[in-house]
XYZ file of C-alpha atoms in Angstrom:
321
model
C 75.299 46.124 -206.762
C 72.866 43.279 -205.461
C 71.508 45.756 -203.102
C 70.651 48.379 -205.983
C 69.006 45.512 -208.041
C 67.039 44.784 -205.183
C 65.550 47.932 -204.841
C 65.014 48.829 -208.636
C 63.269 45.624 -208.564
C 61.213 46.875 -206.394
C 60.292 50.470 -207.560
C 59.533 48.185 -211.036
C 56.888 46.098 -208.963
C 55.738 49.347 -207.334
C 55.241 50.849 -210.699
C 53.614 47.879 -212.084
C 51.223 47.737 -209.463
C 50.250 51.284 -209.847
C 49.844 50.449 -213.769
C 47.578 47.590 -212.826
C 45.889 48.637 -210.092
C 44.808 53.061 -211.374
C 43.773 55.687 -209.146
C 39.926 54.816 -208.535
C 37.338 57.543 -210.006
C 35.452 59.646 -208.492
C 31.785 58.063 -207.332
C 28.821 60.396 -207.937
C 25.241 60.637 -206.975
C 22.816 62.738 -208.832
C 21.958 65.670 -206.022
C 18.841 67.594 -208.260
C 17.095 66.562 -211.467
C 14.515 69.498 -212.988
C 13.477 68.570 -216.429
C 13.462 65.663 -218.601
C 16.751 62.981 -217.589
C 17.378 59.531 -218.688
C 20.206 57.557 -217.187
C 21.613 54.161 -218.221
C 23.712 52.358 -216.019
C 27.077 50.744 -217.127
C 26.554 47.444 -218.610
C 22.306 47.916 -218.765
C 20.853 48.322 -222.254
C 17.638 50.263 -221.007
C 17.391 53.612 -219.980
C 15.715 54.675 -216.906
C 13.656 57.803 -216.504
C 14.501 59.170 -213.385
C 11.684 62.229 -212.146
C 12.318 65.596 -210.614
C 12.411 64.392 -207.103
C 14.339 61.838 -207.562
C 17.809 62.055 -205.540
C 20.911 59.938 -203.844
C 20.751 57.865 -206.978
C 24.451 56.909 -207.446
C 26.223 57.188 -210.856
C 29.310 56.228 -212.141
C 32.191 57.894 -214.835
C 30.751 55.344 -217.165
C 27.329 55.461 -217.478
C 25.389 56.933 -219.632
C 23.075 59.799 -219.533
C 20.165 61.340 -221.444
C 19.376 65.196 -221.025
C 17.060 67.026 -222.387
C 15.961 70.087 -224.047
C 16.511 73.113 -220.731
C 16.744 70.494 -218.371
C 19.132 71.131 -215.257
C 21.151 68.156 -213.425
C 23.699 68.218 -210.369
C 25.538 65.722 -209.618
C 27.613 65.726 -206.661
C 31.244 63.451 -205.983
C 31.968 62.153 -202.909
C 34.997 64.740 -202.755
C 32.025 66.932 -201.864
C 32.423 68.643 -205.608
C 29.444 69.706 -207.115
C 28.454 69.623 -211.270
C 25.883 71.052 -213.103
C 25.017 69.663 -216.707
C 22.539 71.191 -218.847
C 23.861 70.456 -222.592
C 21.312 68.778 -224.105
C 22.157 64.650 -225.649
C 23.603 61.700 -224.506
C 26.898 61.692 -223.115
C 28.833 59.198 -220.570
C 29.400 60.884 -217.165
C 32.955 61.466 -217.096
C 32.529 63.024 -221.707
C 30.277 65.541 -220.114
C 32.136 66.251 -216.833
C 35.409 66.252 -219.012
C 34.221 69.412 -221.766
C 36.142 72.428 -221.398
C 33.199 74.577 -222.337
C 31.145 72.173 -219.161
C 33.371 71.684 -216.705
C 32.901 73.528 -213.461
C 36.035 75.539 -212.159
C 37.291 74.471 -209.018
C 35.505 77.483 -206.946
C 31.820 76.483 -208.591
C 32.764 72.862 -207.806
C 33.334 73.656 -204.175
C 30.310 76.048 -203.285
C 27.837 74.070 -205.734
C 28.843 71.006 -203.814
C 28.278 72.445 -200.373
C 24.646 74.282 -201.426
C 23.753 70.161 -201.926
C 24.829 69.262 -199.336
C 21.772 70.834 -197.444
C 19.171 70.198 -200.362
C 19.843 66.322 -200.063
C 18.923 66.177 -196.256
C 17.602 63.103 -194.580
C 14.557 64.394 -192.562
C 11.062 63.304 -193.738
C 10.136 67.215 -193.386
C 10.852 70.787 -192.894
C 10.247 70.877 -190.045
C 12.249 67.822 -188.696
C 15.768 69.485 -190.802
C 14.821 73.451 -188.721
C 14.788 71.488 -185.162
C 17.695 69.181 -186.538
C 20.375 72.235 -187.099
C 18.827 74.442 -185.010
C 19.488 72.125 -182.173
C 23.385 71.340 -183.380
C 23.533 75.332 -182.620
C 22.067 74.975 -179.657
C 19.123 77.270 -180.364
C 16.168 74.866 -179.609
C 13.553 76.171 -176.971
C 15.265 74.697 -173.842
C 12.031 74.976 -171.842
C 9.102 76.045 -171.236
C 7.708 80.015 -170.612
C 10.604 81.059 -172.928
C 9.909 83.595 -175.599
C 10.467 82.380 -179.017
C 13.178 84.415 -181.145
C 11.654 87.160 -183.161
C 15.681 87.888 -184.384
C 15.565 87.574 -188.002
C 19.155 89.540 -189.763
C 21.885 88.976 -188.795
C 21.755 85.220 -188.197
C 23.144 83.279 -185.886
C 26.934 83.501 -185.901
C 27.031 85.880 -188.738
C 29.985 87.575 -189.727
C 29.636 91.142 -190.748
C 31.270 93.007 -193.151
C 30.044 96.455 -193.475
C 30.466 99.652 -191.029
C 27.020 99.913 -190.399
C 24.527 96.882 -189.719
C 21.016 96.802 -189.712
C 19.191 94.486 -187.815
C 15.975 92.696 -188.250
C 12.773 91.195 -186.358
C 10.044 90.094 -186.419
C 6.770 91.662 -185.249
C 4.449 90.348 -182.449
C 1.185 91.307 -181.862
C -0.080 94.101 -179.548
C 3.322 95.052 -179.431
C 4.092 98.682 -178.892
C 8.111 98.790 -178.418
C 11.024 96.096 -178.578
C 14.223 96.179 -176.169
C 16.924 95.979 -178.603
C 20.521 94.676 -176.756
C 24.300 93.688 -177.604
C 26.226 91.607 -175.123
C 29.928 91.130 -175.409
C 29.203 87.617 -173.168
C 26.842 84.524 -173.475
C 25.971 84.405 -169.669
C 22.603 84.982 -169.278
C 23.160 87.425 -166.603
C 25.631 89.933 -168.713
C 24.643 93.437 -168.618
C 24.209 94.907 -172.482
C 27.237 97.005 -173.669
C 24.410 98.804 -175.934
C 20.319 98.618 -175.468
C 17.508 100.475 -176.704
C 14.081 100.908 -176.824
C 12.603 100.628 -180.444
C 8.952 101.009 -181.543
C 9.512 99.355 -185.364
C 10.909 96.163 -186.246
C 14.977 97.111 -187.673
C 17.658 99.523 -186.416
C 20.418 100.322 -188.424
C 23.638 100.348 -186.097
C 27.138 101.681 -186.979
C 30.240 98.922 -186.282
C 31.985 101.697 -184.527
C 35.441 100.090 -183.658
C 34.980 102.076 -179.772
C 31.806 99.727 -179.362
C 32.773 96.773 -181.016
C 36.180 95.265 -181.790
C 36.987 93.272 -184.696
C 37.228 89.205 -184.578
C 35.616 88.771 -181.624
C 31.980 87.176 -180.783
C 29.107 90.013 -179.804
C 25.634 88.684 -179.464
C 22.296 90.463 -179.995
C 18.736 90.154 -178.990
C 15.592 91.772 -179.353
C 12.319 91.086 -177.174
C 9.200 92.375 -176.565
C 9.658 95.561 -173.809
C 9.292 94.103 -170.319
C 9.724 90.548 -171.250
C 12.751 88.252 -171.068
C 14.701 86.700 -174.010
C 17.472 83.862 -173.175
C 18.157 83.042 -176.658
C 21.110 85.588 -178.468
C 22.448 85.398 -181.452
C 26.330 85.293 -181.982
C 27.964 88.109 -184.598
C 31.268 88.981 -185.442
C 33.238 91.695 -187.121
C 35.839 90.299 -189.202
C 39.459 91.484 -189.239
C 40.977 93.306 -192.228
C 43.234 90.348 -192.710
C 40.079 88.169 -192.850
C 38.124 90.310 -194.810
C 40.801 90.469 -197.684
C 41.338 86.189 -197.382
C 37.598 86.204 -198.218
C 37.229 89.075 -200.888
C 40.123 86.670 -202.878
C 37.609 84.032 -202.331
C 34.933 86.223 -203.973
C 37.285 86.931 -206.928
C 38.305 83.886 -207.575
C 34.602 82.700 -207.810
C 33.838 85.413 -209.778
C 36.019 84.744 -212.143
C 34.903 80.943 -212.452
C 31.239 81.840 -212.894
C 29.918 80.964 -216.703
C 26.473 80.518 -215.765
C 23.377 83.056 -216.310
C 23.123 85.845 -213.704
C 20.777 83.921 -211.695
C 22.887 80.784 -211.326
C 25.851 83.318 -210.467
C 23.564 84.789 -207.604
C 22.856 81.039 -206.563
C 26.121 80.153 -206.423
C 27.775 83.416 -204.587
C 24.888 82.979 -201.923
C 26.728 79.343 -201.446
C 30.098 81.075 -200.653
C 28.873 83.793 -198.760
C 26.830 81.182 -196.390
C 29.771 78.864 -196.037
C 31.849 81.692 -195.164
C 28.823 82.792 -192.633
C 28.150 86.234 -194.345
C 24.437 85.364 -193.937
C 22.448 88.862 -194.625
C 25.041 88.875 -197.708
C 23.594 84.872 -198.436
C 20.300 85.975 -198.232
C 20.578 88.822 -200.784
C 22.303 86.778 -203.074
C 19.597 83.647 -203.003
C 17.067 86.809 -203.348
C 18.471 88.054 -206.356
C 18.343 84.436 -208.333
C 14.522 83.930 -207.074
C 14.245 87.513 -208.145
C 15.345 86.811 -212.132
C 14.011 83.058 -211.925
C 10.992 83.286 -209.267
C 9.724 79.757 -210.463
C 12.768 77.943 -210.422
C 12.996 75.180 -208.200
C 16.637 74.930 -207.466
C 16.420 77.981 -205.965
C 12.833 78.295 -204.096
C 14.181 74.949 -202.547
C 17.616 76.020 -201.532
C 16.221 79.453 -200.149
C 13.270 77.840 -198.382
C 16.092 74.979 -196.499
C 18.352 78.410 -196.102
C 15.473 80.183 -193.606
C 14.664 76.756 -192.299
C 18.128 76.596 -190.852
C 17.794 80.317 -189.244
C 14.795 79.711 -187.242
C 12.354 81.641 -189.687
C 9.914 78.083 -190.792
C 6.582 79.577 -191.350
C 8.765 81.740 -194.455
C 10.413 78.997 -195.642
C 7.072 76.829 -196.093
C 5.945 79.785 -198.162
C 8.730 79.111 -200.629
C 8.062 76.018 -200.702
C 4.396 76.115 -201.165
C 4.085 78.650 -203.776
């Protein structure tokens, strides 16, 4: 008996320190502003105006906020959940957040979360983000005499879903012919399983199953003829097993999406890229620039999206325009 008082004494303290001391909310920072925001901090009685470019400004459940009239916000939670608010008024954080007819599904959370993730980089520039990721990959020019990458689609550790594949480069002048190659090894001095001699800039290649198994890493370069090209880029074709885990992905963020059809595009691009479909990515951040070419959202995201595939000079174009 003394022992069982004991212990439901001590589930009671347990309970009254969970009582006391709650499950702590969720800390957010405002990730993209675009239009006319006002925020006022817990506690503050003015409001502050915060401008487009404004970003990593933290905000809590309790604050305030000010939106207005076809202004976009994201805010972003430390759980690496992503929320977009565009009802015009003044709300505290966590009203907003907490509308049925706002509230983000769990898929838009996840994929809106993880396209700011990339927006809200710390480099000063461009330029300083490309050689940043591009050197985590380990595609940074190791040296000097090698050829830069003209490869353009698929990217870099792509996987591919589709029987037949075309691949991309870019052009360089006074060039007549490119050798086109797929290695089934990294070392430099692997023979290609497949090469070719092509005088335009794509070839369209069938994923026949006697060239190229499923889940395992190919890689693919392109160069001008007689030259040398150290740099490949890794590609994979997926297993039907994998394929159908990420088609329920799809559906399932399909189903979430409320948005307009460009914000749908935006946010599919985000799954597809996370998931490394990256000529799929591509078309989808295409398709939202394509129904709102002046949004910045999207030129942004795009722009940051080429940046981290090697292809700079088109993502300052975005940027610029």
């Amino acid at each position: 008996m003394k022992t069982f008082l004991i212990w439901g004494s001590g589930v009671c303290l347990l309970l009254t320190l969970v009582a006391f001391f709650p499950t702590p909310l969720i800390q957010y920072e405002i990730a993209w502003i675009e239009g006319d925001f006002w925020h006022q901090p817990s506690g503050q009685v003015k409001w502050q105006k915060l401008e487009n470019k404004t970003k990593h400004v933290a905000i809590n459940p309790a604050d305030k906020i000010k939106i207005g009239k076809g202004a976009q916000i994201i805010v972003t939670g430390k759980d690496g959940s992503g929320y977009l608010l565009n009802k015009a008024g003044v709300w505290r954080l966590q009203q907003l957040i907490d509308q049925p007819q706002i509230k983000s599904p769990s898929m838009v959370k996840q994929y809106l979360g993880f396209l700011m993730q990339h927006i809200n980089h710390a480099e000063k520039s461009i330029d300083e983000y490309a050689e940043g990721y591009m050197r985590k990959k380990g595609l940074v020019n190791r040296g000097p005499g090698l050829t830069a990458p003209l490869m353009v689609s698929p990217q870099f550790e792509s996987n591919l879903e589709n029987e037949t594949v075309t691949f991309l480069w870019k052009s360089k002048p006074r060039t007549t012919s490119y050798t086109f190659a797929i290695y089934d090894d990294w070392n430099a001095n692997a023979d290609p399983i497949f090469v070719k001699e092509i005088p335009d800039t794509s070839l369209q290649v069938s994923m026949d199953k006697t060239l190229l198994e499923s889940d395992r890493l190919y890689y693919w370069n392109v160069a001008p003829q007689n030259t040398t090209q150290s740099i490949r880029y890794a590609f994979k074709r997926l297993k039907n097993d994998d394929l159908k885990k990420f088609e329920e992905k799809l559906i399932a963020l399909q189903t979430d999406l409320k948005f307009n059809k460009a914000m749908n595009a935006f946010l599919k691009a985000g799954l597809y890229e996370e998931n490394y479909f990256y000529p799929e990515a591509n078309r989808q951040f295409l398709n939202a620039l394509e129904l709102e070419p002046k949004n910045q959202l999207f030129r942004q995201s795009y722009a940051l999206f080429l940046a981290r595939h090697g292809q700079l000079d088109d993502a300052k174009k975005y940027l610029n325009m």
